[in-house]
CSV table of C-alpha atoms in Angstrom, one decimal:
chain,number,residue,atom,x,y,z
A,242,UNK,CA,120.5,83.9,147.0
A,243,UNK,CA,123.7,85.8,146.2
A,244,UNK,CA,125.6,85.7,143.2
A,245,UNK,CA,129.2,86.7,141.9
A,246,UNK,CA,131.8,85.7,139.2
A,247,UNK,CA,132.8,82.5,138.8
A,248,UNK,CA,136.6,83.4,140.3
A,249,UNK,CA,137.9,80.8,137.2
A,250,UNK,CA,136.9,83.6,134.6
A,251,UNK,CA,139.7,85.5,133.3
A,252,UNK,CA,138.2,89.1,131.5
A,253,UNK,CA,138.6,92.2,130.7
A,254,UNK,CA,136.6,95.7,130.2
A,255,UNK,CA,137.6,96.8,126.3
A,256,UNK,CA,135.9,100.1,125.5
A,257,UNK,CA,132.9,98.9,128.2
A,258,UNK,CA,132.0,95.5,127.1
A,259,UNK,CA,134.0,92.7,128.6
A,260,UNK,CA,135.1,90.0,126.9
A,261,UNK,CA,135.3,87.1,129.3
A,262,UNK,CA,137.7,83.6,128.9
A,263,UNK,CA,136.1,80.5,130.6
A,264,UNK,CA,139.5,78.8,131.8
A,265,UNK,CA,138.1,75.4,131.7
A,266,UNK,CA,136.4,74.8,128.9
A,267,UNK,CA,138.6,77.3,126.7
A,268,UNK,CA,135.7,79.5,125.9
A,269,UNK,CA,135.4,83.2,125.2
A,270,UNK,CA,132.6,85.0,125.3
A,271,UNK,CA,131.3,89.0,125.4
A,272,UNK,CA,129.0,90.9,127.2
A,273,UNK,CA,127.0,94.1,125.5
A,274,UNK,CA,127.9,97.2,128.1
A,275,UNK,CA,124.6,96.9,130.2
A,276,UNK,CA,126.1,93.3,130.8
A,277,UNK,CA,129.3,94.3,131.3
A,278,UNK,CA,128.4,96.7,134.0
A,279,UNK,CA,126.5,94.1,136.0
A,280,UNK,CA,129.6,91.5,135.3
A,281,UNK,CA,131.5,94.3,137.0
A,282,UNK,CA,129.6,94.2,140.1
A,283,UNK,CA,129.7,90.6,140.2
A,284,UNK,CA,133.2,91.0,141.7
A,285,UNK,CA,131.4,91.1,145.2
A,286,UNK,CA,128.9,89.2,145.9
A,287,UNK,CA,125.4,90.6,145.3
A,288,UNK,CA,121.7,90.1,146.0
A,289,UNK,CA,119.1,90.2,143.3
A,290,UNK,CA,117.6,93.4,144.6
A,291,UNK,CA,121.1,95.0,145.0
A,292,UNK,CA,121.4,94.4,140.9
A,293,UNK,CA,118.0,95.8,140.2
A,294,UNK,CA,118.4,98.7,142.3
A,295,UNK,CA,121.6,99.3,140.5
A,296,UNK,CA,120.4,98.7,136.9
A,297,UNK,CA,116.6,101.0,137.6
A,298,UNK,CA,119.0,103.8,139.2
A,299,UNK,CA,121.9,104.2,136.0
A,300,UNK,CA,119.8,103.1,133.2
A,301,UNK,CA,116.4,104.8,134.5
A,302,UNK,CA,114.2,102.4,133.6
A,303,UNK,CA,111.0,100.8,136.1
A,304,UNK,CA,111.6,97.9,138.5
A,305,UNK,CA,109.7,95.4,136.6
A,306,UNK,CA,111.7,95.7,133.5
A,307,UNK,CA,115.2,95.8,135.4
A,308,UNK,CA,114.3,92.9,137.5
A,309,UNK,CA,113.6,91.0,134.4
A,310,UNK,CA,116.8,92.1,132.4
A,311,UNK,CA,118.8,91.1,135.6
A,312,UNK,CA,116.6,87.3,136.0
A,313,UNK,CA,117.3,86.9,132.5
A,314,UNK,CA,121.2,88.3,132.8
A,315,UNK,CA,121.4,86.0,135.9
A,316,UNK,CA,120.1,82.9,134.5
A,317,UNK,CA,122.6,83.3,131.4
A,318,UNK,CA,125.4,83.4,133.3
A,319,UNK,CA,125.0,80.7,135.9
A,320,UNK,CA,123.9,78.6,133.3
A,321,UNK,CA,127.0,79.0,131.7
A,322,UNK,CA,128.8,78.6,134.9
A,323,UNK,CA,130.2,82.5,134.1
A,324,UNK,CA,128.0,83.9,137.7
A,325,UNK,CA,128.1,81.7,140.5
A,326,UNK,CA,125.1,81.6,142.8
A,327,UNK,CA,125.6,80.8,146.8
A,328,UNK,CA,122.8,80.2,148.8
A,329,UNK,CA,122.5,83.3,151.9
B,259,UNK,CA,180.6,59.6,113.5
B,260,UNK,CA,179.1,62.7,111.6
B,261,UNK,CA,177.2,64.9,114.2
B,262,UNK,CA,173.8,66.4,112.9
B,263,UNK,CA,174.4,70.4,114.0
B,264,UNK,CA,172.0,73.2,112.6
B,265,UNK,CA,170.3,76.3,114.1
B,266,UNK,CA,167.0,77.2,113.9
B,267,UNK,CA,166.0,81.3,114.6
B,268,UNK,CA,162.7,82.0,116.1
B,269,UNK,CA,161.8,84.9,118.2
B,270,UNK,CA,163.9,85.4,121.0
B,271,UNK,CA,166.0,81.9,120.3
B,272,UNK,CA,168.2,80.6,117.7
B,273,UNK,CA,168.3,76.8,118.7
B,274,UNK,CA,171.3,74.5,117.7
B,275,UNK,CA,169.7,71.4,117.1
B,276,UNK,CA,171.8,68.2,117.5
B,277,UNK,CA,172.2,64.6,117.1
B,278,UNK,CA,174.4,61.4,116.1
B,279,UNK,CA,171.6,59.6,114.6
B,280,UNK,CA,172.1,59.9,111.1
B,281,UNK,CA,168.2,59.5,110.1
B,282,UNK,CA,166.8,61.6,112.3
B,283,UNK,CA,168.5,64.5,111.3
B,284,UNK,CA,168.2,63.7,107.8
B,285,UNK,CA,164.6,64.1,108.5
B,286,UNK,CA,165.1,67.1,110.3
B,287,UNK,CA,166.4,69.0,107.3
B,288,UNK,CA,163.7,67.7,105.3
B,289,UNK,CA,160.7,69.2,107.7
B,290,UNK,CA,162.8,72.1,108.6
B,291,UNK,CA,165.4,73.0,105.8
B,292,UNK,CA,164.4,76.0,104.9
B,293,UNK,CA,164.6,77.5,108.4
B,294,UNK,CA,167.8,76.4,109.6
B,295,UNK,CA,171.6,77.6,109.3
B,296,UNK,CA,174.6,76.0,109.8
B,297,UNK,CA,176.6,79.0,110.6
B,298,UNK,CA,174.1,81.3,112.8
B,299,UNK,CA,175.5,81.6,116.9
B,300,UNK,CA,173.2,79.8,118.7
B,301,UNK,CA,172.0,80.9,122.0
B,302,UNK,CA,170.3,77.8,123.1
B,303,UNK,CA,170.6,73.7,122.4
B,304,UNK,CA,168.4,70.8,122.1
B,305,UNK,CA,170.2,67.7,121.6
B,306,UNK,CA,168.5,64.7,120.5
B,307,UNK,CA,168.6,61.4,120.8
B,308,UNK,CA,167.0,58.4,118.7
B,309,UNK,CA,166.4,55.1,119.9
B,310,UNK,CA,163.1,52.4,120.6
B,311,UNK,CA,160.9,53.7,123.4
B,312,UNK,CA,159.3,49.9,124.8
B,313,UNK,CA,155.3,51.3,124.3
B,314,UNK,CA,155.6,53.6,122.1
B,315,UNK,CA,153.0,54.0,119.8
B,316,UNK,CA,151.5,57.1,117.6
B,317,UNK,CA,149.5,60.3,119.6
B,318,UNK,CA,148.7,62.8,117.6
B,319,UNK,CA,148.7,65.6,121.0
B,320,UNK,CA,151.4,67.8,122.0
B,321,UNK,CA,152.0,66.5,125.7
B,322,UNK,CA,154.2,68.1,127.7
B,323,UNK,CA,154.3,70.2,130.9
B,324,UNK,CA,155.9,73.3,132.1
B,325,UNK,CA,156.7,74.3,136.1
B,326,UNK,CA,158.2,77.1,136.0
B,327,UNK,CA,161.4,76.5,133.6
B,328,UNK,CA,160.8,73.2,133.6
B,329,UNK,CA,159.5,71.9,130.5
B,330,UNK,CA,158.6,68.1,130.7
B,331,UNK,CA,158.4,66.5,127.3
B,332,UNK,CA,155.8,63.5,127.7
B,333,UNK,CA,154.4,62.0,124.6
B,334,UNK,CA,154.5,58.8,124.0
B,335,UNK,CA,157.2,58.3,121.3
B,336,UNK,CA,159.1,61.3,122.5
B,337,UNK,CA,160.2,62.1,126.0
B,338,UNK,CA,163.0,64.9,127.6
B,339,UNK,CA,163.1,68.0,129.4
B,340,UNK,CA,163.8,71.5,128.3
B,341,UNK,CA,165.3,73.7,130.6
B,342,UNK,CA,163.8,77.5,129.7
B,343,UNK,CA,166.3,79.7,132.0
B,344,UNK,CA,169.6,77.2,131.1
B,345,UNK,CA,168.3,77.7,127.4
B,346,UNK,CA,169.5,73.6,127.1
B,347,UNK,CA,167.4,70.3,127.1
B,348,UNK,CA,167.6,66.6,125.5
B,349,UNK,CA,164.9,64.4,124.6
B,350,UNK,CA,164.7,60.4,123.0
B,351,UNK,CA,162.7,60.3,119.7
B,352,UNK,CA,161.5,56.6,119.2
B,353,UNK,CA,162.2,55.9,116.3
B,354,UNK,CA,160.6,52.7,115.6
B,355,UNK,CA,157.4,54.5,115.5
B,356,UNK,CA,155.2,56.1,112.2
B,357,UNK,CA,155.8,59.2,112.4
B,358,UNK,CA,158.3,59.4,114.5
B,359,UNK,CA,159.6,63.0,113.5
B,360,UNK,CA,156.2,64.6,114.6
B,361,UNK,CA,157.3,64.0,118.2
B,362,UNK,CA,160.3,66.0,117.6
B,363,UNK,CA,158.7,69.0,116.1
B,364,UNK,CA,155.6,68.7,118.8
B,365,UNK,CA,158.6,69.2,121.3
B,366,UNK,CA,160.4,72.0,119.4
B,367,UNK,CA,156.9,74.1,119.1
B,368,UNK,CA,156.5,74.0,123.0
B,369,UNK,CA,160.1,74.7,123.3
B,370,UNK,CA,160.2,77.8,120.6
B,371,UNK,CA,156.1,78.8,121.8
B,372,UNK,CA,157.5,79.6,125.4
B,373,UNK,CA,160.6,81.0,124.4
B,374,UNK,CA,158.9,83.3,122.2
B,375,UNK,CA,156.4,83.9,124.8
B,376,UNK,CA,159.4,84.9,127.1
B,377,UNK,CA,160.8,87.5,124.6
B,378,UNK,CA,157.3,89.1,124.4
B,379,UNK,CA,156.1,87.3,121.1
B,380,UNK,CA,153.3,85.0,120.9
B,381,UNK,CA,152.2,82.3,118.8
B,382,UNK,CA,148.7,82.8,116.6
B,383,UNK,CA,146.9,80.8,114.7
B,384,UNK,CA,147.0,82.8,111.3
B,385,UNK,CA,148.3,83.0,108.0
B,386,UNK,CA,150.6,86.0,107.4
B,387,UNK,CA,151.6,87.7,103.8
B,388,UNK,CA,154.0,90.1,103.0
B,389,UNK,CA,153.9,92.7,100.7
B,390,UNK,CA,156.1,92.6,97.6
B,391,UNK,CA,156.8,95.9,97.9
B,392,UNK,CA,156.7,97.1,101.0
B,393,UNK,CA,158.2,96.0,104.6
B,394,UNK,CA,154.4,95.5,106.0
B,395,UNK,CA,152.5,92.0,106.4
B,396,UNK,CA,149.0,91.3,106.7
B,397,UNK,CA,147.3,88.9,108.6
B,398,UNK,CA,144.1,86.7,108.1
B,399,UNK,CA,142.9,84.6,110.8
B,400,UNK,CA,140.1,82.2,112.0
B,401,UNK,CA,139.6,78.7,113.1
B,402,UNK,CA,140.9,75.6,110.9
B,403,UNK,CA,138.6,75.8,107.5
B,404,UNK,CA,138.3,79.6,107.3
B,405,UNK,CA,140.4,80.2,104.3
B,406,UNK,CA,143.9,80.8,105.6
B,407,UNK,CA,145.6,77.9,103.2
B,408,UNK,CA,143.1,79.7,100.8
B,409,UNK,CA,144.1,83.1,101.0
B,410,UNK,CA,147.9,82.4,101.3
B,411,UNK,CA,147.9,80.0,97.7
B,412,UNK,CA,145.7,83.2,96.1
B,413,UNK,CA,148.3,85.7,97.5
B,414,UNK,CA,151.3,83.9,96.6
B,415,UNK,CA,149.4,83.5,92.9
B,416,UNK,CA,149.3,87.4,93.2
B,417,UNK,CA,153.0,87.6,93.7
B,418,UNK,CA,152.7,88.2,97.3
B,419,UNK,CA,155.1,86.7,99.8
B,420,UNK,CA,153.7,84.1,102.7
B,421,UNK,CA,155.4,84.5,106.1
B,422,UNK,CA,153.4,81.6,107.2
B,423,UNK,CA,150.2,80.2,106.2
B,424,UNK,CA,149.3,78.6,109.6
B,425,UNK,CA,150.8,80.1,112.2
B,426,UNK,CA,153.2,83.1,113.1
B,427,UNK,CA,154.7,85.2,116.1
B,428,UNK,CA,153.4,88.0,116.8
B,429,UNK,CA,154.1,91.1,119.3
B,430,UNK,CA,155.0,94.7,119.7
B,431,UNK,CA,158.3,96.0,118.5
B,432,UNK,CA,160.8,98.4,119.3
B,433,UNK,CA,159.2,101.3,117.1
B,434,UNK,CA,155.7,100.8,119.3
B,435,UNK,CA,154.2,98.8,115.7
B,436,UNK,CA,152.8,95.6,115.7
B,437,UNK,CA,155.0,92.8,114.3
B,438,UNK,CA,154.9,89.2,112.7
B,439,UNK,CA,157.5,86.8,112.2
B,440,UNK,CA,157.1,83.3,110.7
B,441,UNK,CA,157.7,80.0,112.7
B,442,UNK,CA,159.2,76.9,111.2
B,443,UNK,CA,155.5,75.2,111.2
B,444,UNK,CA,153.2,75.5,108.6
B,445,UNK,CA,150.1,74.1,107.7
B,446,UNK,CA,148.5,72.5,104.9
B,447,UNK,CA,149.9,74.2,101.9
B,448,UNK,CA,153.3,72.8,99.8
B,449,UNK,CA,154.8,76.1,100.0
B,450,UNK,CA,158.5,75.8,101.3
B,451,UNK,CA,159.8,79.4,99.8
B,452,UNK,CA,158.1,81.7,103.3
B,453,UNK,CA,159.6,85.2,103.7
B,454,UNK,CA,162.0,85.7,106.7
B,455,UNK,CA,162.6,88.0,109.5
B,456,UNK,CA,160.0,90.7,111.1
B,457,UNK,CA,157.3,92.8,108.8
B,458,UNK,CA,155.5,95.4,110.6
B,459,UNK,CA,151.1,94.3,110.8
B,460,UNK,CA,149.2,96.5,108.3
B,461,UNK,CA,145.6,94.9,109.7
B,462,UNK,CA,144.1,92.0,110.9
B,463,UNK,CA,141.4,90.5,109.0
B,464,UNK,CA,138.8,87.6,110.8
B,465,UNK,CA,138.1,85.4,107.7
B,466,UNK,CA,134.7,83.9,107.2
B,467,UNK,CA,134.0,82.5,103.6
B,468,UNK,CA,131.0,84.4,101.6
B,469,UNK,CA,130.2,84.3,98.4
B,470,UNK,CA,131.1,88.2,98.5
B,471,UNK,CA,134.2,90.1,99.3
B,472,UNK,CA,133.5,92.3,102.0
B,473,UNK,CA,135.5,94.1,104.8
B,474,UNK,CA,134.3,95.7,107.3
B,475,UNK,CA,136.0,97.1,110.6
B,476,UNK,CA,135.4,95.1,114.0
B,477,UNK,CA,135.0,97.0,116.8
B,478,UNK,CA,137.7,97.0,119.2
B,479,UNK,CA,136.6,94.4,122.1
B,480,UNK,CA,134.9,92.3,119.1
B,481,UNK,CA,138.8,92.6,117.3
B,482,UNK,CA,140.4,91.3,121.0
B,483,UNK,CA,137.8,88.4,121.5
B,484,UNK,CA,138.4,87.2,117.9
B,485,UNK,CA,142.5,87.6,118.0
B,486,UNK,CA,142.7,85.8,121.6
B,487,UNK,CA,140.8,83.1,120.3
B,488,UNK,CA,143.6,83.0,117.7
B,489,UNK,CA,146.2,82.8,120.3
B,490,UNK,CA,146.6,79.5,120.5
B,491,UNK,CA,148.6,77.2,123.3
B,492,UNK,CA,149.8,73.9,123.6
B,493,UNK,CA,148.8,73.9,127.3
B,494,UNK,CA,146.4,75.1,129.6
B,495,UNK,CA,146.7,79.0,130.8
B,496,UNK,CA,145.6,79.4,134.4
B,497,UNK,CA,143.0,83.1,134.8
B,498,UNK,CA,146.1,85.6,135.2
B,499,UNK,CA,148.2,83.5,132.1
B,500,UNK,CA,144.6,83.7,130.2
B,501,UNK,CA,144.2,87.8,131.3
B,502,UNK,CA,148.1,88.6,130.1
B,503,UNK,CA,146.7,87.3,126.8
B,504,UNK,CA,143.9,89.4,127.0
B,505,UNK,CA,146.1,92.2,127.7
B,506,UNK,CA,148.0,91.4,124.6
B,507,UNK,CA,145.4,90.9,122.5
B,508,UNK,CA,144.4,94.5,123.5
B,509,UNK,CA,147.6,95.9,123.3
B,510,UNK,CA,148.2,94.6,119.1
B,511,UNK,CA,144.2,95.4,118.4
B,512,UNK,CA,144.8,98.9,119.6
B,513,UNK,CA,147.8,99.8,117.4
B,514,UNK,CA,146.7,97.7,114.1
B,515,UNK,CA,143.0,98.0,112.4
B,516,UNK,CA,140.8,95.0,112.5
B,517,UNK,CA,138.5,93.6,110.1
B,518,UNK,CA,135.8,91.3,109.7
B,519,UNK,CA,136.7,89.8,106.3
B,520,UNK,CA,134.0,88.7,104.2
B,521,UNK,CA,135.5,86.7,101.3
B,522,UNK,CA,135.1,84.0,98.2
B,523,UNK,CA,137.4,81.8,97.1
B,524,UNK,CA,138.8,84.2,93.8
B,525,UNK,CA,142.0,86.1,93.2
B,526,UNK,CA,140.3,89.4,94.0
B,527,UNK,CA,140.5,88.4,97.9
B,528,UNK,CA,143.4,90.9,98.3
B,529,UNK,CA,142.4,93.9,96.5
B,530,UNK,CA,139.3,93.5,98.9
B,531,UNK,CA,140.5,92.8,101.7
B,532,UNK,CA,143.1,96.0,101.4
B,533,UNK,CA,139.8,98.2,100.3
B,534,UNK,CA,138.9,97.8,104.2
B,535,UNK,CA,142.2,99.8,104.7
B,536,UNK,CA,141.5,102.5,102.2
């Protein structure tokens, strides 16, 4: 699976946490910086191991715990139609 | 027969309103009075007509749409066009309809929103008080039920002056500062007597009702999520309308302090709230 932003999101980085503006449901919502930095990826597509290799190299923290922060990041989102997933 | 003729100022317009029908703009002056001049130049017209619309009955929603300067007036008891660039438009109240005047003024706040927009101020869901004494204006938002009819009756009891205790314009001025200005809609309190003209934003206070007075500052992408979601529109932005907003909202939280604004419903509110500046 590879996931990005939903394209309908309109958002913006302030100070390193985004706040993001679901167009079509006339939500807002924020993202804490860790977040924020993997939203930023999100503009191109990515793979779940691309994410956790990101998040285990700038936050120096073990696979295990940065796959799980991204699952859980991932899951959030898509749920929320924020991240969209597209099969490979 | 005696022609209906008054201006209205707003940012970036000062609209001649017009019409024949004598009712219509008795009811005008009624909802409007106090923000309208007879002698002012105008620099944009709306003329109205009033007759039965076959269907018409009450909807509560502004319905209209815009295509570029296009704006299509489409409620049921009210229907027109407003050109933005010609700065000229007409419309047909229905007058055999309760209510009948709210179609008007649904109309006139798309009309004045966009042309604000277009001069770089934009509409926000807030009340806005002046200070007595000085050219500065405060502003305390939140969604409906947070305390801005509140705060503007315990201001005005304080001898402070309300812009607006609903809604207001806001943007950047010439000198770099944040401004306000009122707009000729209000909400829920009687007050007719709002100040006039542009005050410079002291700070921006999020209400939420407490049984304590507390401010405390918001963080800057916290003070731009909570001010866009006071930047209210009567129709739907596509993502690059939505991100200039976002922009904006930026742009005014970066220049004026924010607060999260703790308060209870007593006349100390505004010593408080102006303790966060201190």
């Amino acid at each position: 699976m590879r996931y990005r932003q939903n394209r309908e999101i309109a958002w913006r980085a302030i100070e390193g946490e985004a706040v993001l503006f679901d167009t079509s449901r006339g939500m807002m919502r924020q993202l804490n910086p860790i977040a924020t930095a993997l939203w930023e990826r999100l503009e191109r597509e990515q793979t779940m191991g691309e994410l956790v290799a990101f998040v285990t190299a700038a936050y120096d923290v073990g696979e295990d715990r940065a796959r799980a922060d991204v699952e859980a990041f991932l899951s959030a989102l898509t749920e929320r139609s924020l991240v969209e997933a597209l099969p490979e | 027969m005696s022609s209906f003729r008054r201006v209205l100022v707003s940012p970036g317009v000062a609209l001649r309103l017009v019409t024949d029908d004598a009712a219509l703009g008795a009811k005008i002056e009624e909802r409007l009075g106090a923000h309208l001049a007879g002698d002012t130049p105008a620099d944009a017209e709306l003329v109205l007509d009033a007759s039965p619309i076959p269907g018409a009955k009450w909807d509560p929603e502004i319905l209209g749409r815009l295509d570029g300067d296009a704006l299509a007036i489409e409620q049921s008891g009210g229907r027109g066009a407003f050109d933005l660039a010609q700065r000229h438009g007409r419309m047909t109240v229905s007058t055999d309809v309760e209510w009948f005047h709210l179609y008007f003024e649904n109309a006139l706040r798309m009309i004045l929103v966009e042309l604000g927009e277009r001069a770089g101020m934009r509409i926000c869901h807030t009340a806005a008080i002046a200070d007595p004494e000085l050219p500065r204006a405060w502003l305390f938002h939140g969604p409906s039920g947070s305390g801005k009819t509140t705060s503007t009756e315990m201001a005005l009891a304080r001898g402070w002056r309300p812009i607006n205790d609903d809604l207001a314009f806001i943007g950047i001025g010439d000198d770099d500062r944040v401004v306000v200005q009122g707009c000729a809609f209000h909400g829920r309190t009687r007050i007719r007597d709002f100040a006039h003209g542009q005050f410079p934003v002291g700070g921006l206070f999020r209400l939420v009702q407490s049984d304590r007075h507390h401010a405390s500052p918001l963080p800057l992408p916290d003070a731009v999520r909570e001010l866009s979601r006071a930047l209210v529109s009567w129709r739907p932005r596509a993502k690059a309308e939505q991100e200039a907003l976002l922009d904006f909202a930026g742009e005014v939280c970066r220049r004026t302090p924010s607060f999260r604004f703790e308060f209870r419903k007593d006349a100390s509110f505004l010593e408080a709230a102006l303790d966060g500046l201190r």
